[in-house]
Amino acid sequence: MGDRIVVEQLTKRFGEIEAVRGVSFTVGAREVFGFLGPNGAGKTTTIKMLATLLEPTSGRLQIEGLDVVRQRQEVRRIIGLVFQDPTLDDRLTAWENLLFHGMLYGLSQAEIRRRAEPLLEMVGLAERQNSLVRTFSGGMKRRLELVRGLIHTPKVLFLDEPTVGLDPQTRSQLWQHIRELSRHHDTTVFVTTHYMDEAEHCDRTAIMDHGQIVALDTPEHLKQVIGSEEIRLTVRASALSERSRWEAELGQSFSGAGTELLFKTRNAGADVARIVQAVGPAIERIEIKRPTLEDVFLHLTGREIREETVSARDAWREFGRRRMGR
Amino acid sequence: MIALRGIYVIWLRELIRFVREPARIVGMVAQPLLYLILVGNGLAHGFQFRGAGSVNYLAFMFPGIVAMSVLFTSVFSAMSIVWDREFGFLKEVLVSPVPRAAIAIGKALGGTTVAVAQGAVILILSPLVGIALEPGRYLAMLGVLALLALALNGLGILVASRMESMQGFQVVMNFLVMPLFFLSGALYPLRGMPGWLAALMQIDPVTYGVDALRHLVYFRSALLATITQFSLAEDLAVTLGTAALLLVVSTVAFNRTRSA
């Protein structure tokens, strides 16, 4: 069986509030699995339960066949976690952070060194390994945390909002690393995010809202849920009289008025070729508009990814983040 | 095995952080000196010591000030757990296979080592107040400080385990640390105090640590009987008992701590 994570009917109550309401899914080995949803959807609560930090109210949780609640210590050995908030010790050097982490997992110093070298090389921190972490930028810290999460070669690496507070360039770089890791190590990556575009980096993505999974599929399939892609073209005004001939040839009418025409399709790639053939030199400009996961979320929940009200705890966390220089 | 590793890593980290922050070391040595020079001299010249007119007040106060340094350092070192659990290294340790108990013990040992190291530096200054310590007594005093620090680290970890945020910090400072200091007999002797105050002082575990330190400072001195309140055996027994009790209770409390 390839299922590395099995979640069945997972629920979590905090008093009156049911933060997670009967969630079930499985994640395979080496999969990059995304957990997408607005703040407060229950993503972090779910990840905390999977990572042994919170006990579920009910339901079954397994990682590599181990029961996450009853075999907590064993599970802790095979998982890694990169938190939403930085947890590096900024008064220690990068190497010391890795060393201490590895020691907590019972590794020898030589072994830690051996594993750290290629990882540090990959994320471009090899030269800075003896610098104090407080001198690192936010992106560097995140990359170091990623390396640290992998030192004990976990079967599952949980990344809780790993790119919050990073600039777009650093974000895409980090995603590149995450993809590389899942490819070269036998590691399942489980990542939560509330950035729609990041879910596109995942093999499969679960969309969570109000404590439930409202959709779970590959980003491609998720986008097909809302149906068509759209081809937009601008044609020469002088050729507009030919519109009905093009439509006859394509077997489908355009919508749109004047020189701006819209063509709905399920297979934009192939249809672009047909349109180019039919409309020919009258085309001034042509583009394919693909639905984003943003559209998918809107379609499934009827809402934009909402902004959460700031609780005292969040405010404190924000303060913490700033203090830690992120 | 993994538990011992965990204790070692957490202890080592505490030490490295301490050594890397010279400002903190200077501050922690300067603070007791300020008390000694400003408060000590003020009291010494403003009031007369009842029942023992010939006592050098600064020498009397000195063990109390060393204990104060250990008190502040220990409690605050343990209190850093609250911050660390949410935004720091500790959060990371909590998802590792290291047992919670090992984390609490490592933290207590780390805080104790740091507090004793500071005490060691302050004790070197004892000739300034007219106390001459030979190596034997110096080491014995460090031993007492270690016991006291263990107890106070236990107390700090206990409080930190129950605290959700740093907002309670000032409260702990005002209603726990300062009373522990004032009631410890560091500034004035227990003997001759009104009943209610004497009772409170006898409840304060720091009192026994301070008293033990005075036993060593006034070792074989004619003033010993006047200055100390309990026998050295009593002092050590109470301090050791408090340390053991607080360490156990705080480890249990930390075990239950919310890790999220």
Coordinates of C-alpha atoms in Angstrom, one line a residue:
Chain A
M1 CA 0.0 0.0 0.0
G2 CA 1.4 3.3 -1.0
D3 CA -0.6 5.4 1.5
R4 CA 1.8 7.1 3.9
I5 CA -0.8 9.2 5.7
V6 CA -4.3 7.9 6.4
V7 CA -6.9 10.2 7.9
E8 CA -10.3 9.0 8.7
Q9 CA -13.3 11.0 10.0
L10 CA -11.0 13.3 11.9
T11 CA -12.7 15.9 14.1
K12 CA -11.4 18.4 16.6
R13 CA -13.6 20.4 19.0
F14 CA -12.4 23.4 21.1
G15 CA -15.4 23.7 23.5
E16 CA -18.3 24.8 21.4
I17 CA -16.3 25.3 18.2
E18 CA -15.8 22.4 15.9
A19 CA -12.5 23.4 14.1
V20 CA -12.2 20.2 12.1
R21 CA -15.4 18.4 11.1
G22 CA -15.0 14.9 9.9
V23 CA -12.1 15.1 7.5
S24 CA -10.8 12.0 5.6
F25 CA -8.0 11.7 3.1
T26 CA -4.9 9.7 2.3
V27 CA -1.5 10.8 1.1
G28 CA 0.9 8.7 -0.9
A29 CA 4.7 8.3 -0.5
R30 CA 6.7 11.0 -2.2
E31 CA 3.6 13.1 -2.8
V32 CA 3.6 16.8 -2.4
F33 CA 0.2 17.3 -0.8
G34 CA -1.3 20.8 -0.5
F35 CA -3.8 21.9 2.1
L36 CA -5.4 25.1 0.9
G37 CA -7.9 27.3 2.6
P38 CA -8.4 30.6 4.3
N39 CA -7.0 31.4 7.7
G40 CA -9.2 29.7 10.3
A41 CA -10.3 26.9 8.0
G42 CA -8.8 24.2 10.2
K43 CA -5.6 23.6 8.3
T44 CA -3.2 24.3 11.1
T45 CA -5.4 22.3 13.5
T46 CA -5.3 19.3 11.2
I47 CA -1.5 19.6 10.7
K48 CA -1.0 19.8 14.5
M49 CA -3.0 16.7 15.0
L50 CA -1.0 14.9 12.4
A51 CA 2.2 16.1 14.0
T52 CA 1.3 14.8 17.4
L53 CA 0.9 18.3 18.9
L54 CA -2.8 18.1 19.4
E55 CA -5.1 15.2 20.2
P56 CA -8.0 14.7 17.9
T57 CA -11.5 14.6 19.4
S58 CA -12.3 11.6 17.3
G59 CA -11.2 9.9 14.2
R60 CA -8.2 7.8 13.1
L61 CA -4.8 9.1 12.1
Q62 CA -2.0 7.0 10.8
I63 CA 1.5 7.7 9.4
E64 CA 3.4 4.8 8.0
G65 CA 1.0 2.5 9.6
L66 CA 1.6 4.0 13.1
D67 CA -1.2 5.3 15.1
V68 CA -0.5 9.0 15.6
V69 CA -2.3 9.2 19.0
R70 CA -1.2 5.9 20.6
Q71 CA 2.3 5.6 19.1
R72 CA 3.2 9.3 19.4
Q73 CA 6.9 8.8 20.2
E74 CA 7.4 6.5 17.2
V75 CA 5.6 8.9 15.0
R76 CA 7.8 11.8 16.2
R77 CA 10.9 10.0 14.9
I78 CA 9.6 9.8 11.4
I79 CA 8.1 13.3 10.9
G80 CA 9.6 16.7 10.4
L81 CA 7.9 20.0 10.9
V82 CA 8.5 23.5 9.7
F83 CA 6.3 25.8 11.6
Q84 CA 4.4 28.9 10.6
D85 CA 6.6 30.9 13.0
P86 CA 10.3 30.6 12.9
T87 CA 11.7 28.3 15.6
L88 CA 15.4 28.7 14.9
D89 CA 17.6 29.8 17.8
D90 CA 19.0 33.0 16.3
R91 CA 21.8 33.3 18.9
L92 CA 23.2 30.0 17.5
T93 CA 24.9 29.5 14.2
A94 CA 23.2 27.7 11.4
W95 CA 25.3 24.7 11.9
E96 CA 24.6 24.6 15.7
N97 CA 20.9 24.7 14.9
L98 CA 21.2 21.7 12.7
L99 CA 23.6 19.9 15.1
F100 CA 21.2 20.3 18.1
H101 CA 18.3 19.2 16.0
G102 CA 20.1 16.1 14.8
M103 CA 21.2 15.2 18.3
L104 CA 17.6 15.4 19.5
Y105 CA 16.9 12.6 17.0
G106 CA 19.8 10.6 18.2
L107 CA 22.2 11.2 15.3
S108 CA 26.0 11.3 15.7
Q109 CA 27.8 14.6 14.9
A110 CA 29.5 13.0 11.9
E111 CA 26.2 11.7 10.5
I112 CA 24.6 15.1 10.9
R113 CA 27.6 16.7 9.1
R114 CA 27.3 14.2 6.3
R115 CA 23.6 14.8 5.8
A116 CA 23.7 18.6 6.3
E117 CA 26.4 19.3 3.7
P118 CA 24.5 18.5 0.5
L119 CA 21.3 20.0 1.8
L120 CA 23.0 23.3 2.8
E121 CA 24.6 23.2 -0.6
M122 CA 21.3 22.8 -2.3
V123 CA 19.6 25.7 -0.6
G124 CA 22.7 27.9 -1.0
L125 CA 23.6 28.2 2.7
A126 CA 26.8 26.2 2.8
E127 CA 29.0 29.3 3.1
R128 CA 27.0 30.8 5.8
Q129 CA 26.7 27.7 8.0
N130 CA 28.9 29.2 10.7
S131 CA 27.2 32.5 10.9
L132 CA 24.7 33.4 13.6
V133 CA 21.2 32.9 12.5
R134 CA 20.3 36.4 13.6
T135 CA 22.3 37.8 10.7
F136 CA 20.1 35.8 8.2
S137 CA 17.3 37.2 6.1
G138 CA 13.8 35.8 6.3
G139 CA 14.3 33.7 3.3
M140 CA 17.5 32.3 4.5
K141 CA 16.0 31.4 7.8
R142 CA 13.2 29.5 6.0
R143 CA 15.6 27.6 3.9
L144 CA 17.6 26.7 6.9
E145 CA 14.4 25.5 8.6
L146 CA 13.7 23.4 5.6
V147 CA 17.1 21.8 5.9
R148 CA 16.7 21.3 9.6
G149 CA 13.4 19.6 9.0
L150 CA 15.1 17.1 6.8
I151 CA 18.2 16.2 8.8
H152 CA 16.6 13.2 10.4
T153 CA 15.3 12.1 7.0
P154 CA 11.6 12.1 8.0
K155 CA 9.1 10.1 6.0
V156 CA 6.7 13.0 6.2
L157 CA 7.7 16.7 6.3
F158 CA 5.0 19.1 7.4
L159 CA 5.3 22.6 6.2
D160 CA 2.8 25.0 7.9
E161 CA 2.5 28.1 5.8
P162 CA 6.2 28.0 4.9
T163 CA 6.1 31.1 2.6
V164 CA 4.2 33.5 4.8
G165 CA 6.0 36.8 5.0
L166 CA 8.4 36.0 2.2
D167 CA 8.8 38.0 -1.0
P168 CA 7.5 36.4 -4.3
Q169 CA 11.0 35.6 -5.5
T170 CA 12.0 33.8 -2.3
R171 CA 8.7 32.1 -2.3
S172 CA 9.1 30.5 -5.7
Q173 CA 12.7 29.6 -4.9
L174 CA 11.5 27.8 -1.8
W175 CA 9.0 25.9 -3.8
Q176 CA 11.6 24.8 -6.2
H177 CA 13.5 23.4 -3.2
I178 CA 10.4 21.7 -1.9
R179 CA 9.9 20.0 -5.3
E180 CA 13.5 18.9 -5.5
L181 CA 13.3 17.4 -2.0
S182 CA 10.3 15.3 -2.7
R183 CA 11.9 14.1 -5.9
H184 CA 15.3 13.1 -4.4
H185 CA 14.3 11.9 -1.0
D186 CA 11.7 9.4 0.0
T187 CA 9.8 12.2 1.7
T188 CA 6.2 13.1 1.5
V189 CA 5.7 16.8 1.8
F190 CA 2.5 18.0 3.4
V191 CA 2.1 21.7 3.0
T192 CA -0.6 24.2 4.1
T193 CA -1.0 27.5 2.5
H194 CA -3.6 30.2 1.9
Y195 CA -1.9 31.4 -1.3
M196 CA -3.9 30.0 -4.2
D197 CA -1.0 30.1 -6.6
E198 CA 1.1 27.9 -4.3
A199 CA -1.4 25.1 -4.5
E200 CA -0.4 24.7 -8.1
H201 CA 3.0 23.4 -7.0
C202 CA 1.4 20.4 -5.4
D203 CA 0.7 17.0 -6.8
R204 CA -2.7 17.1 -5.2
T205 CA -4.5 19.7 -3.2
A206 CA -7.2 19.6 -0.7
I207 CA -9.3 22.7 -0.4
M208 CA -10.5 23.2 3.2
D209 CA -13.2 25.6 4.4
H210 CA -15.0 25.8 7.7
G211 CA -13.3 22.6 9.0
Q212 CA -14.2 20.4 6.0
I213 CA -12.6 19.4 2.8
V214 CA -14.7 20.8 0.0
A215 CA -12.5 19.4 -2.8
L216 CA -9.4 17.2 -3.2
D217 CA -7.7 16.6 -6.5
T218 CA -4.8 17.5 -8.7
P219 CA -4.6 21.3 -9.4
E220 CA -5.5 20.5 -13.1
H221 CA -8.6 18.6 -12.2
L222 CA -9.7 21.1 -9.6
K223 CA -9.6 23.7 -12.2
Q224 CA -11.7 21.6 -14.5
V225 CA -14.3 21.6 -11.8
I226 CA -15.3 25.0 -12.8
G227 CA -15.2 24.0 -16.4
S228 CA -13.9 25.8 -19.2
E229 CA -10.9 27.7 -20.1
E230 CA -11.3 30.7 -22.3
I231 CA -9.6 31.9 -25.4
R232 CA -9.7 35.6 -25.9
L233 CA -8.9 37.1 -29.3
T234 CA -8.8 40.5 -30.8
V235 CA -9.4 40.5 -34.5
R236 CA -9.1 43.2 -37.2
A237 CA -12.2 45.3 -37.5
S238 CA -12.2 45.0 -41.3
A239 CA -12.5 41.2 -41.0
L240 CA -15.5 41.2 -38.6
S241 CA -17.9 40.4 -41.4
E242 CA -16.4 36.9 -41.5
R243 CA -17.4 36.1 -37.9
S244 CA -20.3 33.8 -38.8
R245 CA -18.1 31.9 -41.3
W246 CA -15.4 31.3 -38.5
E247 CA -18.1 30.2 -36.2
A248 CA -19.5 27.7 -38.7
E249 CA -16.0 26.3 -39.3
L250 CA -15.4 25.9 -35.6
G251 CA -18.8 24.6 -34.9
Q252 CA -19.2 27.0 -31.9
S253 CA -20.1 30.6 -31.6
F254 CA -18.0 33.3 -30.0
S255 CA -19.3 35.5 -27.3
G256 CA -18.1 39.1 -26.9
A257 CA -18.7 42.1 -29.0
G258 CA -16.9 44.1 -31.6
T259 CA -13.3 43.1 -32.2
E260 CA -12.9 41.4 -28.8
L261 CA -14.1 37.8 -29.1
L262 CA -14.3 35.1 -26.4
F263 CA -14.3 31.3 -27.0
K264 CA -15.2 28.9 -24.2
T265 CA -13.5 25.5 -24.3
R266 CA -12.4 22.5 -22.3
N267 CA -9.2 22.1 -24.3
A268 CA -7.8 25.5 -25.0
G269 CA -4.5 24.1 -26.3
A270 CA -6.1 22.3 -29.2
D271 CA -8.7 24.9 -29.9
V272 CA -6.2 27.7 -30.2
A273 CA -4.7 25.9 -33.2
R274 CA -8.2 25.5 -34.8
I275 CA -9.0 29.1 -34.2
V276 CA -5.7 30.2 -35.7
Q277 CA -6.5 28.1 -38.8
A278 CA -10.1 29.4 -39.1
V279 CA -9.5 33.1 -38.4
G280 CA -6.1 33.2 -39.8
P281 CA -4.5 36.6 -40.6
A282 CA -7.4 38.5 -39.1
I283 CA -6.1 37.8 -35.6
E284 CA -4.3 40.7 -34.0
R285 CA -3.8 39.1 -30.6
I286 CA -4.8 35.8 -29.0
E287 CA -4.5 34.6 -25.4
I288 CA -5.6 31.7 -23.3
K289 CA -7.2 32.5 -19.9
R290 CA -7.0 29.5 -17.6
P291 CA -9.0 29.4 -14.4
T292 CA -6.9 29.8 -11.3
L293 CA -7.4 28.0 -8.0
E294 CA -8.7 31.4 -6.8
D295 CA -11.6 30.9 -9.2
V296 CA -12.0 27.3 -8.0
F297 CA -12.2 28.4 -4.4
L298 CA -14.7 31.1 -5.3
H299 CA -16.8 28.6 -7.2
L300 CA -16.7 26.0 -4.4
T301 CA -17.4 28.2 -1.4
G302 CA -19.0 31.3 -3.0
R303 CA -16.5 33.4 -1.3
E304 CA -13.1 34.9 -1.9
I305 CA -10.4 33.6 0.4
R306 CA -11.4 35.6 3.4
E307 CA -9.3 37.8 5.7
E308 CA -9.6 36.7 9.2
T309 CA -10.1 39.1 12.1
V310 CA -7.0 39.6 14.1
S311 CA -7.2 37.9 17.5
A312 CA -5.0 38.9 20.4
R313 CA -3.0 35.7 19.8
D314 CA -2.4 36.6 16.2
A315 CA -1.3 40.1 17.2
W316 CA 1.2 38.5 19.6
R317 CA 2.4 36.1 16.9
E318 CA 2.9 39.0 14.5
F319 CA 4.9 40.8 17.2
G320 CA 7.0 37.6 17.6
R321 CA 7.6 37.4 13.9
R322 CA 8.8 40.9 13.7
R323 CA 11.0 40.4 16.6
M324 CA 12.5 37.4 15.0
G325 CA 13.2 39.5 12.0
R326 CA 10.7 38.0 9.6
Chain B
M1 CA 19.3 7.4 25.7
I2 CA 17.4 9.9 23.7
A3 CA 16.3 11.5 27.0
L4 CA 19.9 12.0 28.1
R5 CA 20.8 13.4 24.7
G6 CA 17.8 15.8 25.0
I7 CA 18.9 17.0 28.5
Y8 CA 22.4 17.5 27.2
V9 CA 21.3 19.5 24.1
I10 CA 19.0 21.8 26.1
W11 CA 21.6 22.4 28.8
L12 CA 24.3 23.1 26.2
R13 CA 22.2 25.5 24.3
E14 CA 21.5 27.4 27.5
L15 CA 25.2 27.7 28.1
I16 CA 26.1 28.8 24.7
R17 CA 23.5 31.5 24.7
F18 CA 24.8 32.7 28.0
V19 CA 28.4 32.9 26.9
R20 CA 27.5 34.6 23.6
E21 CA 25.8 37.5 25.4
P22 CA 28.4 39.5 27.2
A23 CA 25.9 42.3 27.8
R24 CA 23.7 40.0 29.8
I25 CA 26.7 38.8 31.9
V26 CA 27.8 42.3 32.7
G27 CA 24.2 43.3 33.5
M28 CA 23.7 40.3 35.8
V29 CA 26.9 41.1 37.7
A30 CA 26.3 44.9 37.8
Q31 CA 22.8 44.6 39.2
P32 CA 23.8 43.0 42.5
L33 CA 26.7 45.4 42.8
L34 CA 24.3 48.3 42.5
Y35 CA 22.2 46.9 45.3
L36 CA 25.2 46.4 47.4
I37 CA 26.7 49.9 46.8
L38 CA 23.5 52.0 46.7
V39 CA 21.1 50.1 49.0
G40 CA 23.7 48.5 51.2
N41 CA 25.6 51.6 51.9
G42 CA 22.4 53.6 52.5
L43 CA 21.1 51.2 55.0
A44 CA 24.4 50.6 56.7
H45 CA 24.9 54.3 57.3
G46 CA 21.2 55.2 58.0
F47 CA 20.3 52.6 60.5
Q48 CA 21.8 50.7 63.3
F49 CA 21.6 46.9 63.4
R50 CA 19.5 45.9 66.4
G51 CA 21.0 43.3 68.7
A52 CA 24.4 43.3 67.0
G53 CA 25.8 46.8 66.7
S54 CA 29.2 45.7 65.5
V55 CA 28.0 43.8 62.4
N56 CA 29.3 45.0 59.1
Y57 CA 26.1 45.5 57.2
L58 CA 27.5 45.1 53.8
A59 CA 29.0 41.7 54.7
F60 CA 25.6 40.7 56.2
M61 CA 23.8 41.7 53.0
F62 CA 26.3 40.2 50.6
P63 CA 25.1 36.5 50.8
G64 CA 21.6 37.9 50.4
I65 CA 22.6 39.8 47.2
V66 CA 24.3 36.7 45.8
A67 CA 21.1 34.7 46.4
M68 CA 19.1 37.6 44.8
S69 CA 21.2 37.2 41.6
V70 CA 20.6 33.5 41.6
L71 CA 16.9 34.1 42.2
F72 CA 16.4 36.6 39.3
T73 CA 18.6 34.6 36.9
S74 CA 16.9 31.3 37.6
V75 CA 13.3 32.4 37.5
F76 CA 13.8 34.5 34.3
S77 CA 15.8 31.8 32.6
A78 CA 12.9 29.4 33.2
M79 CA 10.4 32.0 32.2
S80 CA 11.9 32.2 28.7
I81 CA 10.2 28.9 28.2
V82 CA 7.0 30.8 27.6
W83 CA 8.4 32.7 24.7
D84 CA 10.5 29.8 23.4
R85 CA 7.6 27.5 23.3
E86 CA 5.7 29.7 21.0
F87 CA 8.4 31.3 18.8
G88 CA 11.6 29.4 19.5
F89 CA 13.8 26.5 19.7
L90 CA 11.6 24.8 22.3
K91 CA 8.6 24.5 19.9
E92 CA 10.9 22.5 17.7
V93 CA 12.0 20.3 20.6
L94 CA 8.5 19.5 21.5
V95 CA 7.8 17.6 18.3
S96 CA 11.1 15.7 18.5
P97 CA 11.2 12.3 20.1
V98 CA 12.7 13.7 23.3
P99 CA 10.4 13.1 26.3
R100 CA 8.9 16.2 27.9
A101 CA 10.5 15.4 31.2
A102 CA 14.0 15.5 29.7
I103 CA 13.2 19.0 28.3
A104 CA 12.2 20.3 31.7
I105 CA 15.2 18.7 33.4
G106 CA 17.6 20.0 30.7
K107 CA 16.2 23.5 31.1
A108 CA 16.5 23.4 34.9
L109 CA 20.1 22.2 34.7
G110 CA 20.9 24.8 32.1
G111 CA 19.4 27.6 34.2
T112 CA 21.1 26.4 37.3
T113 CA 24.5 26.3 35.6
V114 CA 24.1 29.8 34.3
A115 CA 22.9 31.1 37.7
V116 CA 25.8 29.4 39.6
A117 CA 28.3 30.8 37.0
Q118 CA 27.1 34.3 37.8
G119 CA 27.1 33.6 41.5
A120 CA 30.7 32.5 41.1
V121 CA 31.7 35.8 39.6
I122 CA 29.9 37.8 42.2
L123 CA 31.5 35.8 45.0
I124 CA 34.9 36.7 43.7
L125 CA 34.0 40.3 44.7
S126 CA 33.5 39.3 48.4
P127 CA 36.8 40.9 49.6
L128 CA 35.3 44.3 48.7
V129 CA 32.9 43.9 51.6
G130 CA 35.5 42.5 53.9
I131 CA 34.8 38.8 53.5
A132 CA 37.7 36.5 52.9
L133 CA 36.7 33.2 51.4
E134 CA 39.2 30.4 51.2
P135 CA 38.7 27.9 48.3
G136 CA 36.9 25.4 50.4
R137 CA 34.2 27.8 51.6
Y138 CA 34.0 29.4 48.1
L139 CA 33.1 26.0 46.6
A140 CA 30.7 25.1 49.4
M141 CA 28.9 28.4 48.7
L142 CA 28.7 27.5 45.1
G143 CA 27.1 24.2 46.1
V144 CA 24.5 26.0 48.2
L145 CA 23.8 28.3 45.2
A146 CA 23.4 25.3 43.0
L147 CA 20.7 23.8 45.3
L148 CA 19.0 27.2 45.5
A149 CA 19.1 27.6 41.8
L150 CA 17.7 24.2 41.1
A151 CA 14.7 25.0 43.4
L152 CA 14.1 28.4 41.8
N153 CA 14.4 27.0 38.3
G154 CA 11.9 24.4 39.3
L155 CA 9.6 27.2 40.5
G156 CA 10.1 29.2 37.2
I157 CA 9.4 26.2 35.1
L158 CA 6.3 25.5 37.1
V159 CA 5.0 29.0 36.6
A160 CA 6.0 29.0 32.9
S161 CA 4.2 25.7 32.3
R162 CA 1.0 27.3 33.5
M163 CA 1.4 30.6 31.6
E164 CA 0.0 31.1 28.2
S165 CA 1.6 34.4 27.3
M166 CA 4.2 36.8 28.3
Q167 CA 1.6 39.2 29.5
G168 CA 1.7 37.5 32.9
F169 CA 5.3 38.3 33.2
Q170 CA 5.1 41.5 35.2
V171 CA 2.6 39.9 37.5
V172 CA 5.0 37.1 38.2
M173 CA 7.8 39.6 38.8
N174 CA 5.7 41.7 41.2
F175 CA 3.9 39.0 43.1
L176 CA 6.4 36.2 43.1
V177 CA 10.0 37.2 42.6
M178 CA 10.1 40.4 44.5
P179 CA 8.4 39.0 47.6
L180 CA 10.7 36.0 47.5
F181 CA 13.6 38.4 47.6
F182 CA 12.3 40.8 50.2
L183 CA 11.2 38.0 52.6
S184 CA 14.4 36.0 52.2
G185 CA 16.2 37.8 55.0
A186 CA 18.6 39.2 52.4
L187 CA 18.2 42.7 53.6
Y188 CA 17.2 42.3 57.2
P189 CA 17.4 39.4 59.7
L190 CA 14.4 37.2 60.5
R191 CA 15.1 37.5 64.3
G192 CA 13.2 40.3 65.9
M193 CA 10.6 40.7 63.2
P194 CA 6.9 40.8 64.1
G195 CA 5.2 37.5 64.1
W196 CA 3.4 37.8 60.8
L197 CA 6.5 38.9 58.9
A198 CA 8.6 36.2 60.5
A199 CA 6.0 33.6 59.5
L200 CA 6.1 34.7 55.9
M201 CA 9.9 34.7 55.9
Q202 CA 9.9 31.2 57.2
I203 CA 7.7 30.1 54.3
D204 CA 10.0 31.6 51.8
P205 CA 12.4 28.9 50.6
V206 CA 15.0 31.4 49.7
T207 CA 15.4 32.3 53.4
Y208 CA 17.1 28.9 54.0
G209 CA 19.4 29.4 51.1
V210 CA 20.5 32.8 52.3
D211 CA 20.9 31.4 55.8
A212 CA 23.1 28.6 54.6
L213 CA 25.2 31.1 52.7
R214 CA 25.6 33.1 55.9
H215 CA 26.7 30.0 57.8
L216 CA 29.5 29.7 55.3
V217 CA 30.4 33.4 55.4
Y218 CA 30.4 33.6 59.2
F219 CA 32.0 30.1 59.6
R220 CA 33.7 30.0 63.0
S221 CA 33.0 33.6 63.5
A222 CA 31.8 34.9 66.9
L223 CA 28.8 36.5 65.1
L224 CA 27.6 33.2 63.7
A225 CA 24.9 32.6 66.3
T226 CA 23.6 36.2 66.1
I227 CA 23.5 36.3 62.3
T228 CA 22.1 32.9 61.4
Q229 CA 18.6 31.7 62.2
F230 CA 18.6 28.0 61.6
S231 CA 21.3 25.3 61.8
L232 CA 23.2 24.6 58.6
A233 CA 21.7 21.1 58.4
E234 CA 18.2 22.6 58.6
D235 CA 19.0 25.1 55.9
L236 CA 20.4 22.4 53.6
A237 CA 17.6 20.0 54.2
V238 CA 14.9 22.6 53.5
T239 CA 16.6 23.8 50.3
L240 CA 17.3 20.3 49.1
G241 CA 13.7 19.3 49.8
T242 CA 12.3 22.3 48.1
A243 CA 14.5 21.7 45.1
A244 CA 13.5 18.1 44.8
L245 CA 9.8 18.9 45.3
L246 CA 9.7 21.7 42.8
L247 CA 11.7 19.8 40.2
V248 CA 9.2 16.9 40.3
V249 CA 6.2 19.1 40.3
S250 CA 7.5 21.3 37.5
T251 CA 8.4 18.3 35.4
V252 CA 4.9 16.9 35.8
A253 CA 3.4 20.3 35.0
F254 CA 5.6 20.7 32.0
N255 CA 4.6 17.3 30.8
R256 CA 1.0 18.5 30.6
T257 CA 1.9 21.8 29.0
R258 CA 0.1 22.8 25.9
S259 CA 2.5 22.4 23.1
A260 CA 0.6 24.2 20.4

